[in-house]
Amino acid sequence: MNLEAIKSEIEANVPGCQLEIIPNTSPSAQHSLLVDSAHALTVASFLRDGATVRLDYCSNVTGIDWPVKEVSTKTKVKKIVDGVEKDVDEVVKTQTGGYLEAVYHLYSMEQRQGPVILRMRTEDRTDRVHLPSFTPLWRSADFQEREIFDLFGIIFDGHPDLRRLLMWEGFVDHPMRRDYVDPDDYEYEPTAHDEVLKRAREHQSAEGGL
Amino acid sequence: MSVLTETTVALSSDPTTDPNASQLLEVSMGPQHPSTHGVFRMDVALDGEQVVKLKPVFGYLHRNHEKIAESQNYLGCMPYTDRLDYICSITNNWAYALAVETLAGIKVPERAEYLRVITGELTRLQNHASLIGFLMQDMGTSGTPLMYAFREREKILDLFEALTGARMMCNYMRFGGCRVDAPAGWLQQTQKVIDAFPKFLDEFESLLRTNEILMARTQGVGRVSRELAINAGLTGPMARASGVNYDLRKVDSYGIYDRFSFRVPLGEFGDVYDRYMIRLLEMRESVEILKQAMRDIPSGPIMDPGTKIRGFRPKAGEAYGRIEAPKGELGFYLISDGTGNPYRFRVRPPSLINLTVLEDMCLGRNVADIVIILGSVDIVLGEVDR
Amino acid sequence: MDEQLKSELSRQGVVATSLQELYNWGRKSSLWPLNFGLACCAIEMIATTMARYDLARFGAEVFRPSPRQADLMIVAGTVTKKMAPQVVRLYNQMPEPKYVISMGACAISGGPFKQGYNVLKGIDRYIPVDVYIPGCPPRPEALIDAFLLLQKKIDEQYLTGPNRPRHLNADMPSEFVVPEFGEHDLEPTQNRDVWKVPLVNISIAGKNESGSD
């Protein structure tokens, strides 16, 4: 399926929506479509009911955490230093990430086509983490969105029953975030070294010696 | 908060406005329950015998596969996939290998594809056989069908052990092929098992198919309509019992499945009986595929020589690979950031998503039916909770 | 009784035994396990009871669905933090004498999943374990071996004296603390009466390390 065609079809039918094709450079070439969260529900319901290829089956729903990452790219720039033209390395620092992402893999069971990959991004990783829920459209997203809420902390607006799925009620963290820190727990290893030995020392002093 | 208080909260939050209405009884089935196929819990509200609400509670076997995989290299994730759906380790390996092969553009040699089909279909045979055994156990047959099923399962596990060295956790596939070639005499032994399998199926069917209790307890129970099946993302035997013609072996023709002729059995009513029959029929089709694969298997290498196993670093990107596992569509979604570890390792578990309709199937039925309906979904908790 | 006299008598058709031997023989020959599986190992546990391995040969095929009727808990599989309180509660509900087999790497130490944020690093942090069987999963033969080891252990127990088992000693506890769900972890994270932090002998462990104190 041609993602460009789908994109222009959506743009013709859902006015005002902002779409962006996220290219995938790996051999799989599964490119995806980034949808703005304000129009995402309209876009998704158009894909399910109105498009030429009706995507009646939502297979996989994934959460991804992209913490802020500083990427420095070196570029060679010609500059005139002391009257002589020289190649100088210029380091440009850019920040990427800083958001949570939900990815939906949509297929058409009737026409046996797919996948069309939709992505949505939250504004940040702390408090503006709301995304529209696709559960009213595809019930298969129900447990998967609950799982993403549980493990990543994305709040899906419009989900009928947004509770933790895997961790217990009363758990406060989102453990699949990349900066999640495990509670301190030490286990014996017969050949302790490096990190393990360091932690063994800490626990030993806490326990009051061997 | 303890589990007990959780249940009482659910009870008090469900007030009945009608004073004449009979009071609801809240039952917490599980996590330790003989027929929940593992540590699965359902909070059930009952009006007399009838189910008026059913909320599944997950997470009692949440083993953090996805988090652990982020600190493993690509090859190191392979043994973990064995433990997802621990009855069918080989198909899990296959789905993961397929996802990585899609991610990195790896080709698989002929013989390895055939070995994959043979081991994969054997896995399907033993999964379906033991599922039917467990389903009958849930219905109260004290042991006999399960004993029969496990007798056959042991024969297949012996083949796995001879091939891979392990009964259950085979860890057999690699990116670009299989780990080891079949040892001397293995194919002949497999041929014997395959040839004898239809006899077991006949025996199993004559034991069960016309059993009145079985029919009374399964026909018309736990129905799922075709529309709901598609919308709720049901896959595998669950979807096909509701008449959805969607078998990834036909749709995607991954591997070499386009070379085999086999039929996709479809149900009409979407009830427990249909799901049970679909599995019996699928076993017969698997035997057909196995016969063709055994006939055609070529000799040759089992690994793509160009693939690096150690220090494997795929290019940055992402891929979703899916196969028709015995329980449904098993998919792996991988994101690579160019390093040796996957940035994101997501398992699309068929068992979990097939449970979406559990409440719809059980509403209005008796408590005793919950057990059978759950049994017919075919869940493995290692995969539901991951 | 003198062992020689006993064998002499048995040759004459007279069986002489002590109350202790009879009692232990009765208990070890009819261990009823709890019908309780957690993960992968449970499938091997089921396979052990099936036709090929036939656990019934050792008097242990009566899997009871209720903890009140069981003598033996086989912790077969990964104990997650969410499941641990229930496991301890089931153990507390079992009547004495009761035994625990910790089956598989996960039940022993967390096994391959021990880095996981929701995985308990061994059930022996909360309840006492009698027999450990390693393996991932252990083969049915290994589980049978664990049964034989447990039978041997029961056979060697004394009815009286300071070394008598827990169920004959009113001072010993038969119930253990059930952990509660906390905000990040279980509370308490281990039962200090049952399990102590195994400390590394740092003076040995650090020796091969360059630059350590």
Short mmCIF file of C-alpha atoms in Angstrom, two decimals, chain A residues 24-32 48 56-67 69 101 103 105 107-110 112-113 115 117 119 135-144 146-148 151-152 161 163 165-169 175-180, chain B residues 1 6 55-60 62 64 66-67 70 102-105 226 228-235 239 244-247 250-252 315-322 329 333 335 337 342-349 352-353 355-357 360 384-386:
data_model
loop_
_atom_site.label_atom_id
_atom_site.label_comp_id
_atom_site.label_asym_id
_atom_site.label_seq_id
_atom_site.Cartn_x
_atom_site.Cartn_y
_atom_site.Cartn_z
CA ASN A 24 11.98 4.13 7.92
CA THR A 25 15.44 3.67 6.50
CA SER A 26 15.86 0.06 7.54
CA PRO A 27 15.34 -2.75 4.99
CA SER A 28 11.85 -3.34 6.35
CA ALA A 29 10.74 -0.03 4.80
CA GLN A 30 7.68 0.12 7.00
CA HIS A 31 7.08 3.85 6.90
CA SER A 32 4.64 5.37 9.31
CA ARG A 48 -11.74 2.54 9.43
CA ASP A 56 -11.03 -2.76 10.07
CA TYR A 57 -8.42 -4.48 12.22
CA CYS A 58 -6.12 -2.80 14.71
CA SER A 59 -3.44 -5.33 15.43
CA ASN A 60 -0.77 -3.90 17.64
CA VAL A 61 -0.66 -0.88 19.90
CA THR A 62 2.70 0.13 21.30
CA GLY A 63 4.01 2.78 23.58
CA ILE A 64 7.51 4.16 23.17
CA ASP A 65 9.41 6.45 25.44
CA TRP A 66 11.73 8.99 23.87
CA PRO A 67 13.52 10.92 26.59
CA LYS A 69 18.53 13.24 23.92
CA GLU A 101 4.68 7.97 21.47
CA VAL A 103 2.05 3.46 17.60
CA HIS A 105 -0.53 -1.08 13.41
CA TYR A 107 -4.64 -3.83 8.81
CA SER A 108 -7.57 -4.60 6.59
CA MET A 109 -8.94 -8.05 7.24
CA GLU A 110 -11.46 -7.81 4.39
CA ARG A 112 -6.00 -8.35 3.34
CA GLN A 113 -3.80 -5.30 3.22
CA PRO A 115 0.06 -2.49 7.76
CA ILE A 117 1.28 2.51 10.90
CA ARG A 119 1.92 7.37 15.35
CA THR A 135 -10.73 2.01 21.85
CA PRO A 136 -14.14 3.38 20.75
CA LEU A 137 -13.11 2.53 17.19
CA TRP A 138 -11.23 -0.72 17.66
CA ARG A 139 -11.90 -2.69 20.80
CA SER A 140 -8.63 -4.54 20.36
CA ALA A 141 -6.91 -1.38 21.61
CA ASP A 142 -8.65 -1.69 24.99
CA PHE A 143 -6.15 -3.75 26.98
CA GLN A 144 -3.18 -2.50 24.98
CA ARG A 146 -4.41 0.26 29.38
CA GLU A 147 -1.03 -1.40 29.31
CA ILE A 148 0.58 1.70 27.80
CA LEU A 151 3.81 1.11 31.84
CA PHE A 152 4.46 4.42 30.05
CA ASP A 161 -11.90 1.95 31.62
CA ARG A 163 -6.87 1.53 34.90
CA LEU A 165 -3.38 -3.41 33.60
CA LEU A 166 -0.28 -5.21 34.82
CA MET A 167 1.05 -3.52 37.93
CA TRP A 168 -1.02 -3.30 41.09
CA GLU A 169 -3.28 -0.41 42.01
CA PRO A 175 8.28 1.11 34.79
CA MET A 176 8.74 0.92 31.03
CA ARG A 177 10.02 4.49 30.91
CA ARG A 178 13.69 4.48 30.15
CA ASP A 179 14.61 6.48 33.23
CA TYR A 180 12.74 4.22 35.65
CA MET B 1 -3.78 -2.24 48.96
CA GLU B 6 -9.89 -4.27 45.86
CA LYS B 55 -13.50 -7.94 34.79
CA PRO B 56 -10.26 -9.77 34.07
CA VAL B 57 -7.32 -8.81 36.26
CA PHE B 58 -3.89 -9.31 34.73
CA GLY B 59 -0.32 -8.98 35.77
CA TYR B 60 0.19 -11.95 38.08
CA HIS B 62 4.12 -9.96 34.42
CA ASN B 64 8.92 -7.71 32.24
CA GLU B 66 9.90 -6.00 27.20
CA LYS B 67 12.01 -4.17 29.77
CA GLU B 70 16.08 -3.54 26.21
CA THR B 102 12.45 -7.98 8.37
CA LEU B 103 14.36 -5.33 10.30
CA ALA B 104 17.73 -6.24 8.87
CA GLY B 105 16.71 -7.67 5.50
CA ARG B 226 -18.10 -11.98 13.12
CA LEU B 228 -17.17 -8.23 17.05
CA ALA B 229 -14.39 -10.69 16.29
CA ILE B 230 -12.88 -8.34 13.71
CA ASN B 231 -13.35 -5.21 15.78
CA ALA B 232 -11.90 -6.77 18.90
CA GLY B 233 -8.86 -7.96 16.97
CA LEU B 234 -9.41 -11.65 17.57
CA THR B 235 -7.01 -13.82 15.62
CA ALA B 239 -11.48 -15.53 14.86
CA VAL B 244 -13.37 -14.62 9.86
CA ASN B 245 -11.26 -16.02 7.06
CA TYR B 246 -7.92 -14.70 8.25
CA ASP B 247 -5.00 -17.05 8.51
CA LYS B 250 -2.45 -17.58 3.71
CA VAL B 251 -2.60 -13.78 4.07
CA ASP B 252 1.09 -13.01 4.50
CA LYS B 315 20.55 -0.31 10.99
CA ALA B 316 18.35 2.20 12.78
CA GLY B 317 14.72 1.69 11.95
CA GLU B 318 11.78 -0.37 12.96
CA ALA B 319 9.95 -3.49 11.86
CA TYR B 320 6.83 -5.41 12.73
CA GLY B 321 6.91 -9.13 11.98
CA ARG B 322 3.99 -11.42 12.60
CA GLU B 329 -1.33 -13.48 15.43
CA TYR B 333 7.61 -4.88 16.94
CA ILE B 335 12.88 -0.51 17.06
CA ASP B 337 18.68 2.67 17.21
CA PRO B 342 16.76 -3.30 20.68
CA TYR B 343 15.54 0.17 21.66
CA ARG B 344 12.00 -1.13 21.96
CA PHE B 345 10.92 -4.74 21.96
CA ARG B 346 7.17 -5.13 21.86
CA VAL B 347 5.30 -8.41 21.80
CA ARG B 348 1.83 -8.42 20.32
CA PRO B 349 0.31 -11.21 22.41
CA LEU B 352 -4.21 -11.06 25.71
CA ILE B 353 -6.12 -9.54 22.83
CA LEU B 355 -9.38 -12.04 26.02
CA THR B 356 -10.88 -8.64 25.07
CA VAL B 357 -14.23 -10.33 24.39
CA ASP B 360 -19.05 -10.29 26.19
CA VAL B 384 -0.93 -12.61 28.38
CA ASP B 385 1.09 -10.80 31.03
CA ARG B 386 4.58 -11.06 29.53
#
